[in-house]
């Protein structure tokens, strides 16, 4: 059944960076960072990280709510994070975490072993290896700031400089957002090519998905009780964590090769529903073409997921899925062209890019 959404707002976020020596002056496409009380559109340029408050964008104010000078180009690190209070950004780099305030002042840093595969060093700065070919295609970690802004969760390569007797490893840290003190830590037992965090509405919980290339994608669930970090490994390392439901009772994963999403319950992680691309209404059961779901999908609200299916030579098509039964409700029929996968916001709305990926549309189906 076709579903025609309602266009709530349209706005464009700037793509071009000011010219800064040593940077390539390009930007990543817009991404969403969200918590129960705030939704941000973030753009990582080589020289800075921009954060746009969605409420202000909808109201017609397209000025960044905060901008943070970047300590290294975007391809020299992992996934960065902005605080929901907009007073701090944490940059995940090859050799360190840097926490920077909106004035560009370094609030704290945590150095760690280099992510470059053949490097066993602890670097003091990006400039040490900026022109080294061996550091051009590093593995990477990621970070996130909790919903209350009090803690930073970070996946990085250890040892830290003061762990003189430790062997090369990967760890998940909980740090104090004010001063960078390590509050809790646990080994992830992973070999990351990259990773990303998926927040839970409860500031004491966090999901971590670690991509290991063809070897799998471990899914870790962390719980911080203020004293101890407890980490649970969920599943068989074959599902990528992509979203948590607004009330925190479910989470969404995608199979390693993008063939099917699944809805899980919390806290045990059991699968309640799996959805295949061929379960959509007009697809014959014996269709020969292999269809892939896009990895960027999520909860529109507690009862509905939006996801996209990619077909050969076509733009992805978006579909709504009922979380209670796992069935496909219908295809989204947009009144204007969109591109790329949807960005679900959890409050009954979602964002899409237009034909220009820096033109954003806010949609609702209610």
mmCIF file of C-alpha atoms in Angstrom:
data_model
loop_
_atom_site.group_PDB
_atom_site.id
_atom_site.type_symbol
_atom_site.label_atom_id
_atom_site.label_comp_id
_atom_site.label_asym_id
_atom_site.label_seq_id
_atom_site.Cartn_x
_atom_site.Cartn_y
_atom_site.Cartn_z
ATOM 1 C CA UNK A 1 0.000 0.000 0.000
ATOM 2 C CA UNK A 2 1.492 3.388 -0.941
ATOM 3 C CA UNK A 3 1.896 5.842 1.936
ATOM 4 C CA UNK A 4 2.086 9.562 1.177
ATOM 5 C CA UNK A 5 3.965 11.439 3.911
ATOM 6 C CA UNK A 6 3.373 15.021 4.991
ATOM 7 C CA UNK A 7 6.211 17.489 4.350
ATOM 8 C CA UNK A 8 6.829 19.291 7.641
ATOM 9 C CA UNK A 9 9.767 21.497 6.634
ATOM 10 C CA UNK A 10 12.525 21.983 4.070
ATOM 11 C CA UNK A 11 15.925 23.572 4.651
ATOM 12 C CA UNK A 12 19.459 23.543 3.312
ATOM 13 C CA UNK A 13 22.623 23.273 5.348
ATOM 14 C CA UNK A 14 25.816 24.673 3.794
ATOM 15 C CA UNK A 15 28.331 22.223 2.364
ATOM 16 C CA UNK A 16 31.347 24.366 1.568
ATOM 17 C CA UNK A 17 34.033 25.058 4.134
ATOM 18 C CA UNK A 18 36.174 28.161 4.416
ATOM 19 C CA UNK A 19 39.584 27.677 2.891
ATOM 20 C CA UNK A 20 42.053 26.435 5.487
ATOM 21 C CA UNK A 21 45.642 25.477 4.519
ATOM 22 C CA UNK A 22 46.301 21.756 4.738
ATOM 23 C CA UNK A 23 42.660 20.624 4.421
ATOM 24 C CA UNK A 24 40.841 19.346 1.345
ATOM 25 C CA UNK A 25 37.785 21.627 1.859
ATOM 26 C CA UNK A 26 35.142 18.946 1.577
ATOM 27 C CA UNK A 27 32.400 17.837 3.944
ATOM 28 C CA UNK A 28 30.557 14.677 4.863
ATOM 29 C CA UNK A 29 26.852 14.568 4.071
ATOM 30 C CA UNK A 30 24.529 15.527 6.944
ATOM 31 C CA UNK A 31 24.032 13.067 9.799
ATOM 32 C CA UNK A 32 21.710 13.025 12.798
ATOM 33 C CA UNK A 33 22.640 12.823 16.470
ATOM 34 C CA UNK A 34 19.632 12.482 18.726
ATOM 35 C CA UNK A 35 18.628 12.169 22.363
ATOM 36 C CA UNK A 36 15.145 12.193 23.952
ATOM 37 C CA UNK A 37 15.173 15.981 24.362
ATOM 38 C CA UNK A 38 17.285 17.184 21.396
ATOM 39 C CA UNK A 39 17.905 16.369 17.743
ATOM 40 C CA UNK A 40 20.914 17.715 15.901
ATOM 41 C CA UNK A 41 21.943 17.693 12.255
ATOM 42 C CA UNK A 42 25.734 17.513 12.191
ATOM 43 C CA UNK A 43 28.197 18.055 9.366
ATOM 44 C CA UNK A 44 31.856 17.140 9.655
ATOM 45 C CA UNK A 45 34.088 19.327 7.551
ATOM 46 C CA UNK A 46 37.832 18.934 7.438
ATOM 47 C CA UNK A 47 38.331 22.062 9.512
ATOM 48 C CA UNK A 48 35.296 21.990 11.824
ATOM 49 C CA UNK A 49 32.244 20.146 13.104
ATOM 50 C CA UNK A 50 28.923 21.967 12.698
ATOM 51 C CA UNK A 51 25.797 21.243 14.754
ATOM 52 C CA UNK A 52 22.355 22.498 13.702
ATOM 53 C CA UNK A 53 19.457 22.305 16.142
ATOM 54 C CA UNK A 54 16.494 20.756 14.310
ATOM 55 C CA UNK A 55 13.909 22.889 16.117
ATOM 56 C CA UNK A 56 15.720 26.044 14.987
ATOM 57 C CA UNK A 57 16.067 24.741 11.432
ATOM 58 C CA UNK A 58 12.328 24.080 11.208
ATOM 59 C CA UNK A 59 11.696 27.612 12.489
ATOM 60 C CA UNK A 60 13.785 29.029 9.638
ATOM 61 C CA UNK A 61 17.049 29.674 11.498
ATOM 62 C CA UNK A 62 19.742 27.936 9.452
ATOM 63 C CA UNK A 63 22.712 29.248 11.457
ATOM 64 C CA UNK A 64 24.743 26.564 13.254
ATOM 65 C CA UNK A 65 23.748 26.170 16.900
ATOM 66 C CA UNK A 66 27.408 25.369 17.597
ATOM 67 C CA UNK A 67 30.620 24.965 15.643
ATOM 68 C CA UNK A 68 33.775 23.271 16.862
ATOM 69 C CA UNK A 69 37.251 23.610 15.288
ATOM 70 C CA UNK A 70 38.533 20.178 14.267
ATOM 71 C CA UNK A 71 41.983 19.008 15.427
ATOM 72 C CA UNK A 72 42.497 16.837 12.314
ATOM 73 C CA UNK A 73 40.808 16.223 8.932
ATOM 74 C CA UNK A 74 37.732 14.046 8.952
ATOM 75 C CA UNK A 75 39.409 11.093 7.209
ATOM 76 C CA UNK A 76 42.058 10.944 9.943
ATOM 77 C CA UNK A 77 39.702 9.667 12.625
ATOM 78 C CA UNK A 78 36.503 7.868 13.539
ATOM 79 C CA UNK A 79 33.015 9.071 14.408
ATOM 80 C CA UNK A 80 32.854 12.286 16.457
ATOM 81 C CA UNK A 81 30.174 13.382 18.935
ATOM 82 C CA UNK A 82 28.487 16.603 20.044
ATOM 83 C CA UNK A 83 27.094 17.078 23.537
ATOM 84 C CA UNK A 84 23.302 17.500 23.770
ATOM 85 C CA UNK A 85 24.054 20.683 25.721
ATOM 86 C CA UNK A 86 26.046 21.980 22.710
ATOM 87 C CA UNK A 87 28.993 23.032 24.854
ATOM 88 C CA UNK A 88 31.392 20.231 23.914
ATOM 89 C CA UNK A 89 32.471 18.109 20.947
ATOM 90 C CA UNK A 90 34.627 15.009 21.261
ATOM 91 C CA UNK A 91 36.758 14.093 18.241
ATOM 92 C CA UNK A 92 37.750 10.464 17.801
ATOM 93 C CA UNK A 93 41.154 10.377 16.125
ATOM 94 C CA UNK A 94 43.892 7.958 15.127
ATOM 95 C CA UNK A 95 45.922 8.620 18.246
ATOM 96 C CA UNK A 96 43.683 10.414 20.775
ATOM 97 C CA UNK A 97 40.308 11.696 21.841
ATOM 98 C CA UNK A 98 40.102 15.501 21.899
ATOM 99 C CA UNK A 99 37.304 17.266 23.769
ATOM 100 C CA UNK A 100 36.905 20.800 22.418
ATOM 101 C CA UNK A 101 34.566 23.571 23.526
ATOM 102 C CA UNK A 102 32.756 25.912 21.138
ATOM 103 C CA UNK A 103 35.516 28.506 21.501
ATOM 104 C CA UNK A 104 38.016 25.987 20.169
ATOM 105 C CA UNK A 105 39.721 25.445 23.522
ATOM 106 C CA UNK A 106 40.972 21.920 24.206
ATOM 107 C CA UNK A 107 39.194 20.903 27.411
ATOM 108 C CA UNK A 108 40.917 17.516 27.701
ATOM 109 C CA UNK A 109 42.468 14.722 25.679
ATOM 110 C CA UNK A 110 43.028 10.998 26.115
ATOM 111 C CA UNK A 111 45.912 9.561 24.115
ATOM 112 C CA UNK A 112 45.820 5.941 23.026
ATOM 113 C CA UNK A 113 47.635 3.513 20.740
ATOM 114 C CA UNK A 114 47.543 4.474 17.067
ATOM 115 C CA UNK A 115 44.773 2.995 14.892
ATOM 116 C CA UNK A 116 47.071 2.650 11.857
ATOM 117 C CA UNK A 117 47.452 -1.143 11.416
ATOM 118 C CA UNK A 118 51.253 -1.277 11.364
ATOM 119 C CA UNK A 119 51.881 1.428 13.969
ATOM 120 C CA UNK A 120 52.570 0.643 17.639
ATOM 121 C CA UNK A 121 53.323 4.229 18.673
ATOM 122 C CA UNK A 122 51.706 6.810 20.922
ATOM 123 C CA UNK A 123 51.617 10.090 19.014
ATOM 124 C CA UNK A 124 51.442 13.569 20.499
ATOM 125 C CA UNK A 125 49.769 15.199 17.492
ATOM 126 C CA UNK A 126 48.290 14.579 14.062
ATOM 127 C CA UNK A 127 51.169 16.454 12.460
ATOM 128 C CA UNK A 128 53.546 13.613 13.410
ATOM 129 C CA UNK A 129 52.025 11.306 10.801
ATOM 130 C CA UNK A 130 50.026 13.631 8.526
ATOM 131 C CA UNK A 131 52.255 12.925 5.497
ATOM 132 C CA UNK A 132 52.962 9.262 6.268
ATOM 133 C CA UNK A 133 51.429 6.921 3.669
ATOM 134 C CA UNK A 134 51.126 4.139 6.259
ATOM 135 C CA UNK A 135 48.655 6.289 8.215
ATOM 136 C CA UNK A 136 46.396 7.300 5.314
ATOM 137 C CA UNK A 137 43.880 4.454 5.614
ATOM 138 C CA UNK A 138 43.650 3.677 9.332
ATOM 139 C CA UNK A 139 41.143 1.622 11.210
ATOM 140 C CA UNK A 140 39.069 3.744 13.569
ATOM 141 C CA UNK A 141 37.007 3.951 16.723
ATOM 142 C CA UNK A 142 34.115 6.185 17.743
ATOM 143 C CA UNK A 143 32.572 8.051 20.645
ATOM 144 C CA UNK A 144 29.246 9.362 21.940
ATOM 145 C CA UNK A 145 28.073 11.657 24.726
ATOM 146 C CA UNK A 146 25.329 10.434 27.049
ATOM 147 C CA UNK A 147 21.813 11.868 27.051
ATOM 148 C CA UNK A 148 22.492 13.884 30.216
ATOM 149 C CA UNK A 149 25.855 15.149 28.933
ATOM 150 C CA UNK A 150 27.759 13.772 31.925
ATOM 151 C CA UNK A 151 29.760 10.952 30.342
ATOM 152 C CA UNK A 152 31.595 10.182 27.121
ATOM 153 C CA UNK A 153 31.581 6.623 25.806
ATOM 154 C CA UNK A 154 34.585 5.847 23.595
ATOM 155 C CA UNK A 155 35.806 2.806 21.692
ATOM 156 C CA UNK A 156 39.540 3.073 21.117
ATOM 157 C CA UNK A 157 42.741 1.131 20.699
ATOM 158 C CA UNK A 158 44.794 0.628 23.836
ATOM 159 C CA UNK A 159 47.126 0.690 25.625
ATOM 160 C CA UNK A 160 46.843 4.214 26.922
ATOM 161 C CA UNK A 161 50.278 5.831 27.493
ATOM 162 C CA UNK A 162 50.241 5.008 31.208
ATOM 163 C CA UNK A 163 49.413 1.312 30.645
ATOM 164 C CA UNK A 164 53.088 0.430 30.216
ATOM 165 C CA UNK A 165 52.644 -3.325 30.664
ATOM 166 C CA UNK A 166 49.471 -3.717 28.586
ATOM 167 C CA UNK A 167 49.351 -5.397 25.185
ATOM 168 C CA UNK A 168 47.638 -4.015 22.097
ATOM 169 C CA UNK A 169 43.884 -4.277 22.576
ATOM 170 C CA UNK A 170 40.604 -2.470 21.996
ATOM 171 C CA UNK A 171 38.592 -1.123 24.914
ATOM 172 C CA UNK A 172 35.325 0.601 25.635
ATOM 173 C CA UNK A 173 35.744 3.494 28.055
ATOM 174 C CA UNK A 174 33.327 5.617 30.050
ATOM 175 C CA UNK A 175 34.887 9.026 30.734
ATOM 176 C CA UNK A 176 33.888 12.063 32.720
ATOM 177 C CA UNK A 177 32.732 14.653 30.179
ATOM 178 C CA UNK A 178 34.115 17.539 32.265
ATOM 179 C CA UNK A 179 37.725 16.441 32.617
ATOM 180 C CA UNK A 180 38.209 13.197 30.636
ATOM 181 C CA UNK A 181 38.896 10.993 33.677
ATOM 182 C CA UNK A 182 38.455 7.290 32.913
ATOM 183 C CA UNK A 183 35.529 6.150 35.067
ATOM 184 C CA UNK A 184 35.062 2.637 33.688
ATOM 185 C CA UNK A 185 36.680 0.407 31.088
ATOM 186 C CA UNK A 186 36.244 -3.005 29.528
ATOM 187 C CA UNK A 187 37.960 -4.951 26.759
ATOM 188 C CA UNK A 188 35.810 -5.392 23.653
ATOM 189 C CA UNK A 189 37.684 -8.430 22.299
ATOM 190 C CA UNK A 190 37.329 -7.003 18.786
ATOM 191 C CA UNK A 191 39.505 -6.172 15.776
ATOM 192 C CA UNK A 192 37.815 -3.090 14.372
ATOM 193 C CA UNK A 193 37.935 -1.613 10.938
ATOM 194 C CA UNK A 194 35.508 0.953 12.350
ATOM 195 C CA UNK A 195 32.754 1.323 14.929
ATOM 196 C CA UNK A 196 29.756 3.422 15.902
ATOM 197 C CA UNK A 197 27.703 4.053 19.026
ATOM 198 C CA UNK A 198 23.908 3.870 19.285
ATOM 199 C CA UNK A 199 22.557 5.699 22.363
ATOM 200 C CA UNK A 200 19.827 4.525 24.719
ATOM 201 C CA UNK A 201 17.392 6.982 26.374
ATOM 202 C CA UNK A 202 18.889 5.922 29.707
ATOM 203 C CA UNK A 203 22.256 7.741 30.088
ATOM 204 C CA UNK A 204 23.635 4.638 31.807
ATOM 205 C CA UNK A 205 23.187 2.420 28.746
ATOM 206 C CA UNK A 206 24.816 2.428 25.305
ATOM 207 C CA UNK A 207 25.109 0.164 22.281
ATOM 208 C CA UNK A 208 28.310 -0.322 20.280
ATOM 209 C CA UNK A 209 28.603 -1.890 16.834
ATOM 210 C CA UNK A 210 32.121 -2.855 15.722
ATOM 211 C CA UNK A 211 32.732 -3.569 12.041
ATOM 212 C CA UNK A 212 35.412 -6.166 11.411
ATOM 213 C CA UNK A 213 35.115 -6.274 7.616
ATOM 214 C CA UNK A 214 34.278 -9.708 6.252
ATOM 215 C CA UNK A 215 34.900 -11.266 9.682
ATOM 216 C CA UNK A 216 31.675 -9.947 11.185
ATOM 217 C CA UNK A 217 30.165 -7.142 13.210
ATOM 218 C CA UNK A 218 30.158 -7.691 16.993
ATOM 219 C CA UNK A 219 27.276 -6.045 18.865
ATOM 220 C CA UNK A 220 28.080 -4.943 22.414
ATOM 221 C CA UNK A 221 25.704 -3.563 25.038
ATOM 222 C CA UNK A 222 27.140 -1.459 27.852
ATOM 223 C CA UNK A 223 25.646 -0.573 31.225
ATOM 224 C CA UNK A 224 27.240 2.005 33.527
ATOM 225 C CA UNK A 225 25.901 2.106 37.089
ATOM 226 C CA UNK A 226 28.132 4.963 38.218
ATOM 227 C CA UNK A 227 30.777 2.594 39.526
ATOM 228 C CA UNK A 228 31.226 -0.264 37.072
ATOM 229 C CA UNK A 229 30.937 -0.776 33.317
ATOM 230 C CA UNK A 230 29.298 -4.077 32.400
ATOM 231 C CA UNK A 231 29.470 -5.190 28.762
ATOM 232 C CA UNK A 232 27.335 -7.919 27.163
ATOM 233 C CA UNK A 233 28.016 -9.337 23.704
ATOM 234 C CA UNK A 234 24.741 -9.971 21.877
ATOM 235 C CA UNK A 235 24.225 -12.426 19.018
ATOM 236 C CA UNK A 236 26.709 -14.187 16.758
ATOM 237 C CA UNK A 237 28.680 -11.206 15.443
ATOM 238 C CA UNK A 238 26.534 -11.103 12.298
ATOM 239 C CA UNK A 239 24.246 -8.107 12.971
ATOM 240 C CA UNK A 240 24.982 -4.392 12.849
ATOM 241 C CA UNK A 241 23.252 -2.282 15.497
ATOM 242 C CA UNK A 242 21.483 0.663 13.837
ATOM 243 C CA UNK A 243 18.931 2.172 16.255
ATOM 244 C CA UNK A 244 17.179 1.983 19.626
ATOM 245 C CA UNK A 245 13.467 2.658 20.024
ATOM 246 C CA UNK A 246 12.356 5.908 21.699
ATOM 247 C CA UNK A 247 11.333 4.241 24.964
ATOM 248 C CA UNK A 248 14.347 1.916 24.963
ATOM 249 C CA UNK A 249 12.513 -1.420 24.920
ATOM 250 C CA UNK A 250 13.609 -2.482 21.422
ATOM 251 C CA UNK A 251 16.566 -2.126 19.118
ATOM 252 C CA UNK A 252 17.051 -2.551 15.381
ATOM 253 C CA UNK A 253 19.831 -4.414 13.597
ATOM 254 C CA UNK A 254 20.816 -5.146 10.012
ATOM 255 C CA UNK A 255 22.381 -8.401 8.910
ATOM 256 C CA UNK A 256 26.064 -8.190 8.038
ATOM 257 C CA UNK A 257 25.483 -8.229 4.279
ATOM 258 C CA UNK A 258 22.395 -5.995 4.305
ATOM 259 C CA UNK A 259 19.873 -8.665 3.437
ATOM 260 C CA UNK A 260 17.410 -8.215 6.275
ATOM 261 C CA UNK A 261 16.675 -5.995 9.279
ATOM 262 C CA UNK A 262 15.572 -7.466 12.596
ATOM 263 C CA UNK A 263 13.777 -6.071 15.621
ATOM 264 C CA UNK A 264 15.087 -7.171 19.024
ATOM 265 C CA UNK A 265 13.801 -6.721 22.540
ATOM 266 C CA UNK A 266 15.770 -5.352 25.447
ATOM 267 C CA UNK A 267 17.386 -6.244 27.764
ATOM 268 C CA UNK A 268 18.115 -9.778 26.488
ATOM 269 C CA UNK A 269 18.544 -8.914 22.786
ATOM 270 C CA UNK A 270 16.248 -11.678 21.548
ATOM 271 C CA UNK A 271 14.986 -11.293 17.962
ATOM 272 C CA UNK A 272 11.222 -10.703 17.814
ATOM 273 C CA UNK A 273 10.889 -10.131 14.052
ATOM 274 C CA UNK A 274 13.025 -10.486 10.928
ATOM 275 C CA UNK A 275 12.023 -8.670 7.727
ATOM 276 C CA UNK A 276 13.185 -9.711 4.274
ATOM 277 C CA UNK A 277 13.208 -7.500 1.209
ATOM 278 C CA UNK A 278 11.093 -10.057 -0.640
ATOM 279 C CA UNK A 279 8.303 -9.750 1.933
ATOM 280 C CA UNK A 280 7.213 -6.446 0.409
ATOM 281 C CA UNK A 281 3.769 -6.782 -1.215
ATOM 282 C CA UNK A 282 4.555 -6.665 -4.950
ATOM 283 C CA UNK A 283 7.716 -8.800 -4.906
ATOM 284 C CA UNK A 284 7.228 -12.338 -6.265
ATOM 285 C CA UNK A 285 8.555 -15.008 -3.871
ATOM 286 C CA UNK A 286 10.770 -16.417 -6.666
ATOM 287 C CA UNK A 287 12.257 -13.075 -7.759
ATOM 288 C CA UNK A 288 15.822 -13.598 -8.954
ATOM 289 C CA UNK A 289 17.261 -10.131 -8.309
ATOM 290 C CA UNK A 290 19.001 -9.837 -4.955
ATOM 291 C CA UNK A 291 17.650 -6.886 -2.989
ATOM 292 C CA UNK A 292 19.496 -5.108 -0.205
ATOM 293 C CA UNK A 293 18.243 -3.051 2.685
ATOM 294 C CA UNK A 294 20.092 0.167 3.416
ATOM 295 C CA UNK A 295 22.070 0.209 6.654
ATOM 296 C CA UNK A 296 20.699 3.642 7.611
ATOM 297 C CA UNK A 297 17.235 2.863 8.946
ATOM 298 C CA UNK A 298 15.508 3.480 12.259
ATOM 299 C CA UNK A 299 12.497 4.020 14.487
ATOM 300 C CA UNK A 300 10.121 6.722 13.297
ATOM 301 C CA UNK A 301 8.288 6.127 16.573
ATOM 302 C CA UNK A 302 7.860 3.250 18.993
ATOM 303 C CA UNK A 303 5.560 1.369 16.611
ATOM 304 C CA UNK A 304 7.106 2.063 13.192
ATOM 305 C CA UNK A 305 10.472 1.610 11.493
ATOM 306 C CA UNK A 306 11.493 3.227 8.214
ATOM 307 C CA UNK A 307 14.002 1.455 5.974
ATOM 308 C CA UNK A 308 15.090 1.498 2.337
ATOM 309 C CA UNK A 309 15.582 -1.164 -0.310
ATOM 310 C CA UNK A 310 18.189 -0.712 -3.027
ATOM 311 C CA UNK A 311 17.597 -2.107 -6.487
ATOM 312 C CA UNK A 312 19.907 -2.106 -9.472
ATOM 313 C CA UNK A 313 20.244 1.314 -11.170
ATOM 314 C CA UNK A 314 17.540 2.871 -8.992
ATOM 315 C CA UNK A 315 17.393 5.236 -6.038
ATOM 316 C CA UNK A 316 16.574 3.505 -2.744
ATOM 317 C CA UNK A 317 12.871 3.121 -2.016
ATOM 318 C CA UNK A 318 11.640 3.694 1.528
ATOM 319 C CA UNK A 319 9.257 1.382 3.367
ATOM 320 C CA UNK A 320 7.445 1.572 6.705
ATOM 321 C CA UNK A 321 7.476 -1.498 8.949
ATOM 322 C CA UNK A 322 5.209 -2.333 11.883
ATOM 323 C CA UNK A 323 7.402 -3.148 14.902
ATOM 324 C CA UNK A 324 4.676 -5.115 16.717
ATOM 325 C CA UNK A 325 4.170 -7.661 13.925
ATOM 326 C CA UNK A 326 7.209 -7.180 11.719
ATOM 327 C CA UNK A 327 5.148 -6.732 8.555
ATOM 328 C CA UNK A 328 5.707 -4.096 5.871
ATOM 329 C CA UNK A 329 2.988 -1.439 5.994
ATOM 330 C CA UNK A 330 3.719 0.063 2.596
ATOM 331 C CA UNK A 331 6.061 2.054 0.383
ATOM 332 C CA UNK A 332 6.558 5.756 1.040
ATOM 333 C CA UNK A 333 5.506 7.767 -2.034
ATOM 334 C CA UNK A 334 7.196 11.155 -1.762
ATOM 335 C CA UNK A 335 5.715 14.180 -3.535
ATOM 336 C CA UNK A 336 9.209 15.344 -4.521
ATOM 337 C CA UNK A 337 12.509 13.589 -5.354
ATOM 338 C CA UNK A 338 14.633 12.333 -2.459
ATOM 339 C CA UNK A 339 17.946 10.527 -2.373
ATOM 340 C CA UNK A 340 19.844 8.244 0.000
ATOM 341 C CA UNK A 341 18.506 6.420 3.031
ATOM 342 C CA UNK A 342 16.113 7.952 5.591
ATOM 343 C CA UNK A 343 17.225 9.398 8.943
ATOM 344 C CA UNK A 344 14.625 8.430 11.554
ATOM 345 C CA UNK A 345 14.115 10.828 14.477
ATOM 346 C CA UNK A 346 12.015 8.721 16.863
ATOM 347 C CA UNK A 347 9.344 11.379 17.414
ATOM 348 C CA UNK A 348 7.062 10.486 14.502
ATOM 349 C CA UNK A 349 9.257 12.170 11.879
ATOM 350 C CA UNK A 350 12.240 11.456 9.670
ATOM 351 C CA UNK A 351 14.660 13.339 7.433
ATOM 352 C CA UNK A 352 15.634 12.681 3.833
ATOM 353 C CA UNK A 353 18.108 14.337 1.519
ATOM 354 C CA UNK A 354 16.888 15.905 -1.686
ATOM 355 C CA UNK A 355 18.639 15.484 -5.027
ATOM 356 C CA UNK A 356 21.133 17.900 -3.481
ATOM 357 C CA UNK A 357 22.288 15.933 -0.425
ATOM 358 C CA UNK A 358 22.589 19.141 1.627
ATOM 359 C CA UNK A 359 18.903 19.958 1.028
ATOM 360 C CA UNK A 360 16.928 18.259 3.803
ATOM 361 C CA UNK A 361 13.221 17.450 4.050
ATOM 362 C CA UNK A 362 11.424 16.687 7.311
ATOM 363 C CA UNK A 363 8.528 14.218 6.922
ATOM 364 C CA UNK A 364 5.683 12.750 8.973
ATOM 365 C CA UNK A 365 3.158 10.076 7.991
ATOM 366 C CA UNK A 366 0.578 11.003 10.634
#
